[in-house]
XYZ file of C-alpha atoms in Angstrom:
489
model
C -10.933 -13.257 28.530
C -14.150 -12.329 30.343
C -12.118 -10.986 33.262
C -10.036 -8.920 30.870
C -13.102 -7.359 29.272
C -14.592 -6.740 32.732
C -11.479 -4.851 33.784
C -11.822 -2.803 30.627
C -15.252 -1.463 31.466
C -15.365 -1.410 35.281
C -13.719 2.043 35.767
C -16.188 3.723 33.439
C -19.168 2.004 35.062
C -18.016 3.123 38.484
C -17.677 6.685 37.267
C -21.194 6.594 35.868
C -22.932 5.101 38.894
C -26.067 6.956 39.858
C -25.658 6.306 43.568
C -28.442 3.790 43.928
C -30.816 1.431 42.228
C -33.349 2.634 39.702
C -33.259 4.205 36.307
C -29.811 4.599 34.782
C -28.733 8.251 34.691
C -27.008 9.200 31.435
C -23.940 11.439 31.719
C -25.157 13.453 28.706
C -28.648 14.447 27.663
C -29.587 13.577 24.063
C -29.275 17.251 23.142
C -25.801 17.545 24.646
C -24.633 14.276 23.089
C -25.732 15.465 19.648
C -24.039 18.829 20.203
C -20.802 16.992 20.990
C -21.106 14.748 17.946
C -21.837 17.625 15.597
C -18.953 19.757 16.863
C -16.245 17.242 17.770
C -13.417 17.087 15.249
C -11.597 14.007 16.538
C -12.677 10.469 17.463
C -13.876 9.962 21.029
C -15.312 7.221 23.231
C -18.548 7.658 25.192
C -18.920 5.805 28.505
C -22.155 4.898 30.296
C -24.433 6.032 27.477
C -25.608 2.537 26.501
C -25.376 0.610 29.771
C -29.129 0.125 29.890
C -29.680 -0.722 26.220
C -31.292 -4.149 25.711
C -28.804 -4.602 22.848
C -26.089 -4.740 25.538
C -26.945 -8.455 25.765
C -26.661 -9.160 22.042
C -23.781 -11.601 22.268
C -23.155 -13.966 19.381
C -24.807 -16.754 21.385
C -27.872 -14.610 22.051
C -28.256 -13.609 18.404
C -27.780 -17.228 17.376
C -30.839 -18.150 19.428
C -32.827 -15.309 17.839
C -31.800 -16.449 14.347
C -31.400 -20.237 14.645
C -31.806 -21.007 10.929
C -30.767 -17.712 9.319
C -28.090 -18.133 6.661
C -25.485 -15.385 7.038
C -22.604 -14.622 4.694
C -19.180 -14.748 6.361
C -16.052 -13.295 4.792
C -13.090 -15.647 5.244
C -9.592 -14.181 5.455
C -6.111 -15.451 6.201
C -4.317 -14.619 9.432
C -1.483 -13.248 7.370
C 1.378 -10.835 8.034
C 1.577 -9.744 4.412
C 2.292 -6.087 3.653
C -0.518 -6.046 1.079
C -4.001 -5.191 2.388
C -6.428 -8.103 2.395
C -9.217 -6.543 0.351
C -12.650 -8.130 0.212
C -12.081 -9.136 -3.417
C -9.251 -11.416 -2.217
C -11.377 -13.184 0.398
C -13.606 -16.210 0.073
C -17.143 -16.433 1.435
C -19.217 -18.921 3.403
C -22.971 -19.100 3.944
C -23.657 -20.429 7.430
C -25.754 -20.006 10.561
C -24.357 -18.294 13.634
C -24.453 -21.612 15.463
C -22.223 -23.155 12.783
C -19.864 -20.179 13.080
C -19.641 -20.556 16.865
C -18.969 -24.282 16.559
C -16.151 -23.633 14.094
C -14.820 -20.797 16.235
C -14.615 -23.139 19.217
C -11.962 -24.995 17.193
C -13.595 -28.370 17.598
C -11.763 -31.215 15.828
C -13.125 -32.850 12.671
C -15.719 -30.166 12.144
C -18.189 -30.650 9.294
C -20.432 -28.142 7.591
C -19.714 -24.951 5.656
C -16.481 -24.122 7.532
C -14.894 -27.537 7.095
C -12.346 -26.314 4.518
C -11.068 -23.496 6.743
C -8.482 -24.289 9.390
C -9.434 -22.193 12.420
C -5.787 -21.578 13.242
C -5.177 -20.045 9.806
C -8.428 -18.244 8.993
C -10.726 -15.662 10.505
C -14.431 -15.217 9.744
C -16.367 -11.966 9.594
C -20.094 -11.341 9.212
C -19.747 -7.649 8.371
C -22.073 -4.946 7.055
C -25.179 -6.927 8.076
C -28.171 -4.607 8.122
C -30.413 -5.454 11.041
C -33.505 -4.695 8.986
C -32.525 -7.588 6.683
C -31.400 -9.985 9.406
C -34.487 -9.465 11.565
C -37.071 -8.974 8.823
C -39.538 -11.117 10.811
C -38.588 -9.696 14.238
C -39.199 -5.963 14.023
C -39.541 -5.812 17.821
C -35.776 -6.189 18.293
C -35.051 -2.857 16.596
C -36.072 -1.071 19.788
C -33.135 -2.695 21.611
C -30.805 -0.174 19.926
C -31.476 3.348 21.208
C -29.539 5.905 19.164
C -32.097 8.479 20.324
C -29.976 8.689 23.505
C -27.412 10.472 21.310
C -29.898 13.038 20.049
C -31.288 11.262 16.975
C -35.004 10.674 17.704
C -36.499 7.576 16.157
C -33.139 6.110 15.134
C -32.798 2.502 16.307
C -31.883 -0.902 14.908
C -33.624 -0.185 11.619
C -30.815 2.215 10.730
C -28.015 0.019 12.084
C -25.634 -2.692 10.935
C -24.261 -5.700 12.808
C -20.661 -6.966 12.816
C -19.676 -10.395 14.190
C -16.105 -11.607 13.814
C -13.541 -14.058 15.105
C -10.021 -13.270 16.293
C -8.117 -11.391 13.591
C -11.185 -10.416 11.548
C -10.726 -6.937 10.156
C -11.708 -4.369 7.574
C -8.998 -2.855 5.332
C -8.105 0.756 6.058
C -10.653 3.063 4.427
C -12.705 6.198 4.890
C -16.487 6.354 4.582
C -17.740 8.704 1.892
C -20.905 9.594 3.768
C -21.746 10.757 7.259
C -20.103 10.192 10.596
C -20.153 6.949 12.539
C -21.363 5.777 15.958
C -20.198 2.297 17.017
C -21.566 0.385 20.018
C -19.320 -2.453 21.194
C -21.374 -5.371 22.523
C -19.033 -8.336 22.964
C -15.265 -8.709 22.869
C -12.853 -5.918 21.968
C -11.905 -4.231 18.746
C -8.805 -2.198 18.111
C -9.286 0.870 15.935
C -6.433 2.511 14.027
C -7.606 5.952 12.894
C -6.035 8.688 10.745
C -7.362 12.249 10.227
C -8.695 13.515 6.883
C -5.659 15.717 6.305
C -3.521 12.551 6.154
C -5.322 11.383 3.002
C -2.269 11.896 0.707
C -0.186 9.770 3.107
C -2.693 6.873 2.991
C -2.375 6.422 -0.805
C -6.124 6.392 -1.558
C -7.500 4.067 -4.219
C -10.963 3.249 -5.580
C -10.021 -0.295 -6.582
C -11.740 -2.366 -5.353
C -14.665 -0.063 -6.060
C -17.403 0.466 -3.511
C -19.598 3.538 -3.620
C -19.274 4.436 0.029
C -15.610 3.602 0.679
C -12.223 4.998 -0.291
C -9.593 2.350 0.452
C -5.931 2.769 1.330
C -3.221 0.868 -0.544
C -1.297 0.585 2.725
C -1.541 -2.297 5.145
C -1.443 0.046 8.127
C -0.484 -2.632 10.668
C 2.351 -3.998 8.530
C 3.243 -1.164 6.133
C 5.612 -1.360 3.214
C 7.535 1.892 3.604
C 9.585 1.234 0.496
C 6.501 1.464 -1.713
C 4.566 3.885 0.513
C 7.161 6.171 2.150
C 4.694 9.024 2.762
C 2.753 6.815 5.182
C 5.459 7.498 7.781
C 3.980 11.010 8.104
C 0.510 9.741 8.978
C -0.860 10.505 12.463
C -2.001 7.177 13.862
C -4.635 7.285 16.609
C -5.281 3.961 18.376
C -8.031 2.919 20.734
C -9.291 -0.428 21.983
C -13.076 -0.339 22.152
C -14.555 -2.448 24.933
C -18.066 -3.782 25.617
C -20.536 -1.102 26.623
C -18.570 1.729 25.034
C -19.614 3.829 22.036
C -17.021 5.195 19.617
C -17.646 8.328 17.594
C -15.777 8.468 14.263
C -15.951 11.916 12.611
C -16.514 12.433 8.915
C -13.752 11.203 6.591
C -11.475 9.800 9.310
C -9.614 6.783 7.964
C -9.955 3.621 10.016
C -8.668 0.066 10.163
C -10.618 -2.143 12.598
C -9.505 -5.522 13.965
C -11.063 -7.999 16.364
C -8.645 -8.889 19.162
C -10.857 -11.321 21.099
C -12.174 -14.785 20.124
C -15.583 -13.281 19.305
C -16.490 -9.645 18.796
C -19.944 -8.150 18.224
C -20.622 -4.505 17.447
C -23.500 -2.395 16.148
C -23.063 0.844 14.253
C -25.074 3.572 12.597
C -23.916 6.136 10.038
C -25.301 9.591 10.785
C -26.209 11.690 7.752
C -24.556 15.088 7.416
C -25.152 18.208 5.357
C -21.982 17.513 3.385
C -23.395 14.206 2.107
C -25.373 15.962 -0.621
C -22.175 16.993 -2.385
C -20.513 13.662 -1.549
C -23.229 11.804 -3.474
C -22.411 13.831 -6.567
C -18.725 13.011 -6.108
C -19.463 9.319 -5.697
C -21.660 9.295 -8.803
C -18.812 10.832 -10.832
C -16.385 8.276 -9.418
C -18.731 5.390 -10.211
C -19.107 6.504 -13.821
C -15.353 6.874 -14.374
C -14.314 3.658 -12.634
C -16.959 1.557 -14.364
C -16.247 3.065 -17.776
C -12.511 2.406 -17.645
C -12.568 -0.959 -15.869
C -15.422 -2.357 -17.968
C -13.644 -1.289 -21.150
C -10.480 -2.992 -19.899
C -12.185 -6.329 -19.277
C -15.980 -6.441 -19.568
C -16.183 -10.044 -18.357
C -14.225 -9.786 -15.105
C -15.976 -7.322 -12.820
C -15.201 -9.477 -9.770
C -11.547 -8.447 -9.991
C -12.310 -4.800 -9.225
C -15.895 -4.531 -7.960
C -16.197 -4.961 -4.204
C -18.500 -7.882 -3.256
C -20.703 -5.476 -1.283
C -21.353 -3.448 -4.462
C -24.259 -5.243 -6.117
C -25.841 -2.492 -8.216
C -25.678 -2.482 -12.005
C -22.674 -0.814 -13.567
C -23.804 -0.056 -17.133
C -23.026 3.406 -18.490
C -26.722 4.156 -18.916
C -27.462 3.302 -15.296
C -24.489 5.329 -14.079
C -25.559 8.367 -16.132
C -29.002 8.144 -14.566
C -27.384 7.835 -11.122
C -25.228 10.930 -11.678
C -28.175 12.989 -12.893
C -30.172 11.899 -9.879
C -27.368 12.919 -7.487
C -27.004 16.358 -9.102
C -30.780 16.915 -9.088
C -30.988 15.882 -5.430
C -28.189 18.314 -4.593
C -30.045 21.243 -6.121
C -33.406 20.134 -4.721
C -31.922 20.140 -1.221
C -30.540 23.656 -1.528
C -33.497 25.110 -3.414
C -34.584 27.451 -0.636
C -35.775 31.088 -0.554
C -32.177 32.111 0.259
C -30.642 31.972 -3.193
C -26.853 31.908 -3.147
C -26.352 29.912 0.028
C -25.173 26.600 -1.447
C -22.081 25.488 0.432
C -19.535 23.129 -1.061
C -17.055 21.414 1.196
C -13.347 21.577 0.396
C -11.339 18.375 0.322
C -9.100 19.412 3.224
C -10.893 22.532 4.384
C -9.024 24.810 1.973
C -10.317 28.355 1.507
C -11.225 28.677 -2.164
C -12.169 32.196 -3.260
C -15.213 32.820 -5.416
C -13.184 34.479 -8.161
C -10.843 31.461 -8.282
C -13.839 29.221 -9.005
C -15.032 31.609 -11.724
C -18.600 31.474 -10.502
C -20.828 33.858 -12.399
C -24.205 32.306 -11.651
C -26.974 33.060 -9.155
C -25.633 30.209 -7.022
C -22.534 30.869 -4.981
C -20.182 27.974 -4.303
C -17.947 28.372 -1.322
C -15.915 26.114 0.928
C -16.433 25.320 4.565
C -14.004 23.269 6.658
C -14.188 19.551 5.945
C -14.916 18.785 9.563
C -17.918 17.561 11.466
C -19.085 21.029 12.505
C -22.635 22.288 12.439
C -23.476 25.180 10.133
C -22.532 28.537 11.653
C -20.411 27.069 14.465
C -17.141 28.895 15.048
C -13.911 27.148 15.927
C -14.019 28.647 19.420
C -17.575 27.447 19.961
C -16.675 23.982 18.673
C -13.712 23.657 21.020
C -15.800 24.882 23.932
C -18.221 22.006 23.273
C -15.609 19.324 24.068
C -16.586 18.127 27.556
C -13.841 15.523 27.921
C -13.939 13.890 31.324
C -14.926 10.619 33.003
C -17.665 9.966 30.435
C -15.979 11.068 27.202
C -12.403 10.230 26.238
C -10.605 11.556 23.142
C -8.789 9.071 20.929
C -5.270 10.466 20.958
C -2.146 9.968 18.889
C -0.514 6.594 19.362
C 2.829 6.663 21.150
C 3.556 2.968 20.636
C 5.843 1.542 18.019
C 4.118 -0.381 15.245
C 5.628 -3.836 16.049
C 4.081 -3.849 19.532
C 0.706 -2.991 18.023
C 1.181 -5.762 15.474
C 1.762 -8.344 18.209
C -1.598 -7.558 19.741
C -3.527 -8.734 16.713
C -3.496 -12.412 17.539
C -2.837 -12.243 21.281
C -5.805 -12.365 23.596
C -4.439 -9.759 25.999
C -2.598 -7.467 23.627
C -5.056 -4.567 23.649
C -5.068 -1.231 25.394
C -8.107 -0.060 27.289
C -9.821 3.281 27.312
C -10.404 4.151 30.976
C -11.179 7.393 32.731
C -7.519 8.020 33.642
C -6.642 7.997 29.918
C -8.583 11.197 29.369
C -6.469 14.153 28.198
C -7.050 17.171 26.050
C -5.080 17.758 22.879
C -1.748 19.408 23.563
C -0.604 22.540 21.751
C 2.192 20.510 20.169
C -0.251 18.029 18.667
C -2.454 20.812 17.334
C 0.579 22.416 15.759
C 1.498 19.075 14.172
C -1.988 18.744 12.710
C -1.812 22.272 11.327
C 1.548 21.582 9.692
C 0.330 18.342 8.146
C -2.835 20.090 6.975
C -0.778 22.737 5.170
C 1.730 20.310 3.734
C -0.621 17.457 2.787
C 0.147 17.785 -0.893
C 1.795 15.416 -3.321
C 5.508 16.119 -3.161
C 7.245 16.995 -6.428
C 9.126 14.182 -8.110
C 12.884 14.683 -8.008
C 14.418 13.533 -11.283
C 17.976 12.355 -10.870
C 19.873 11.412 -14.006
C 22.127 9.094 -12.005
C 19.264 6.823 -10.985
C 17.649 4.246 -13.196
C 14.327 5.422 -14.716
C 11.213 3.816 -13.240
C 9.167 1.373 -15.312
C 6.999 3.295 -17.782
C 4.139 0.803 -17.988
C 1.001 2.645 -16.907
C -2.002 0.510 -16.030
C -5.683 1.409 -15.961
C -5.521 1.366 -12.170
C -2.588 3.818 -12.220
C -4.667 6.193 -14.296
C -7.692 5.740 -12.061
C -5.648 6.554 -8.959
C -5.074 9.974 -10.502
C -8.453 10.561 -12.127
C -10.586 9.544 -9.142
C -8.290 10.889 -6.443
C -10.554 12.508 -3.807
C -9.069 15.955 -4.483
C -9.617 15.647 -8.242
C -13.162 14.358 -7.833
C -13.954 17.235 -5.487
C -12.883 19.761 -8.123
C -14.846 17.928 -10.821
C -18.002 17.975 -8.704
C -17.620 21.687 -8.050
C -17.102 22.436 -11.741
C -20.094 20.269 -12.689
C -22.356 22.043 -10.199
C -21.117 25.452 -11.296
C -21.735 24.574 -14.946
C -25.338 23.717 -14.159
C -25.896 27.064 -12.421
C -24.613 29.293 -15.244
């Protein structure tokens, strides 16, 4: 396995060699790296930008020695081939030290301790979403080992980062992050990322159950999809990349992703980068929280665990949610309260061009749409495309050309991954761009064809069915816009 991972990174390291000993020369300056991140509209992998980070040595064994007695919560999931996503609400949890995890992961016979009830051949374990500031509360010196300032974000280090440690098969269900864009540094082992662009949202069947403020989940198990129940998923544009140690993946705003560990142990560190669009997104999330909590609590006030994601620990009372919504709206206006009245910009769900007269805005504040992409304010499409320096040190994550079954086999095989190397670099073809444009224009819910010769579908509508409509990202976006407009009249 070590040799396999070495082969994965060696081409990139060779390409980034500085020609001698001494200080590592970065292929991009911090300013250029940030320019790329803020203009790039597709996922990409950076090479040789973190080769000299002290965090490069943060293997699971190393972290175990730094935190010998720290109790960490592991999510336990089945190595299953079910077509239903394995949401966090369906998993069990174990409190254990990293040393106990590594002992269990070594598959030693007659193991005792917190993992004793979990057969290693049937279960995976994942310590996910672990904020370094909580893990290393007594070791603030380690935060400097993570150097996001190399990507143009001064002062950002481990304090604004999360740690992910998983065994073979550990994964997160397919979802999109409500806020920001994402930088992911792979430390140990490999992870395979399945990514889908924002315009594919209707094809991913978005749901807010289980509810988590920052995540919109997909009903589809993207590595073993049920096309009978989710036929539109066949239109989704799957992008696949295997992230290897030393590499940094950039995930643009609102790109869907399913992430799986394909080595015995994987360790990664990520940081979510705040964006201008997050101010509106917080209003949208506050609306969603209020609606989900109101309906689900009314349905069964004593069973929040069935629909509330385990990572969502805040109170869910209506009073608290009202306060949260008011705070989000106030923060939105506070941010845009500048001398230039009328420059508030609201992001469209799929970059649609909504005219002012269609929004019926008659207030001093103008609400207008900008593309829902990770582009800096005032950047034209031509300027954004010109800022894509793909080459030996930056590889785009392209559309997958493999059939799904071959991808599925790689989940539990040690050598089933694909590597991102310098010879995989290629710019987007005109055909792919045309495909994205067509999907962008046609990414609408198709009309239901009623055929009198077919049996009528079951008419039982559940609370979750209603919520799928009410808190659909497109609906919530319109509600947020109307709410903001109402407060400016």
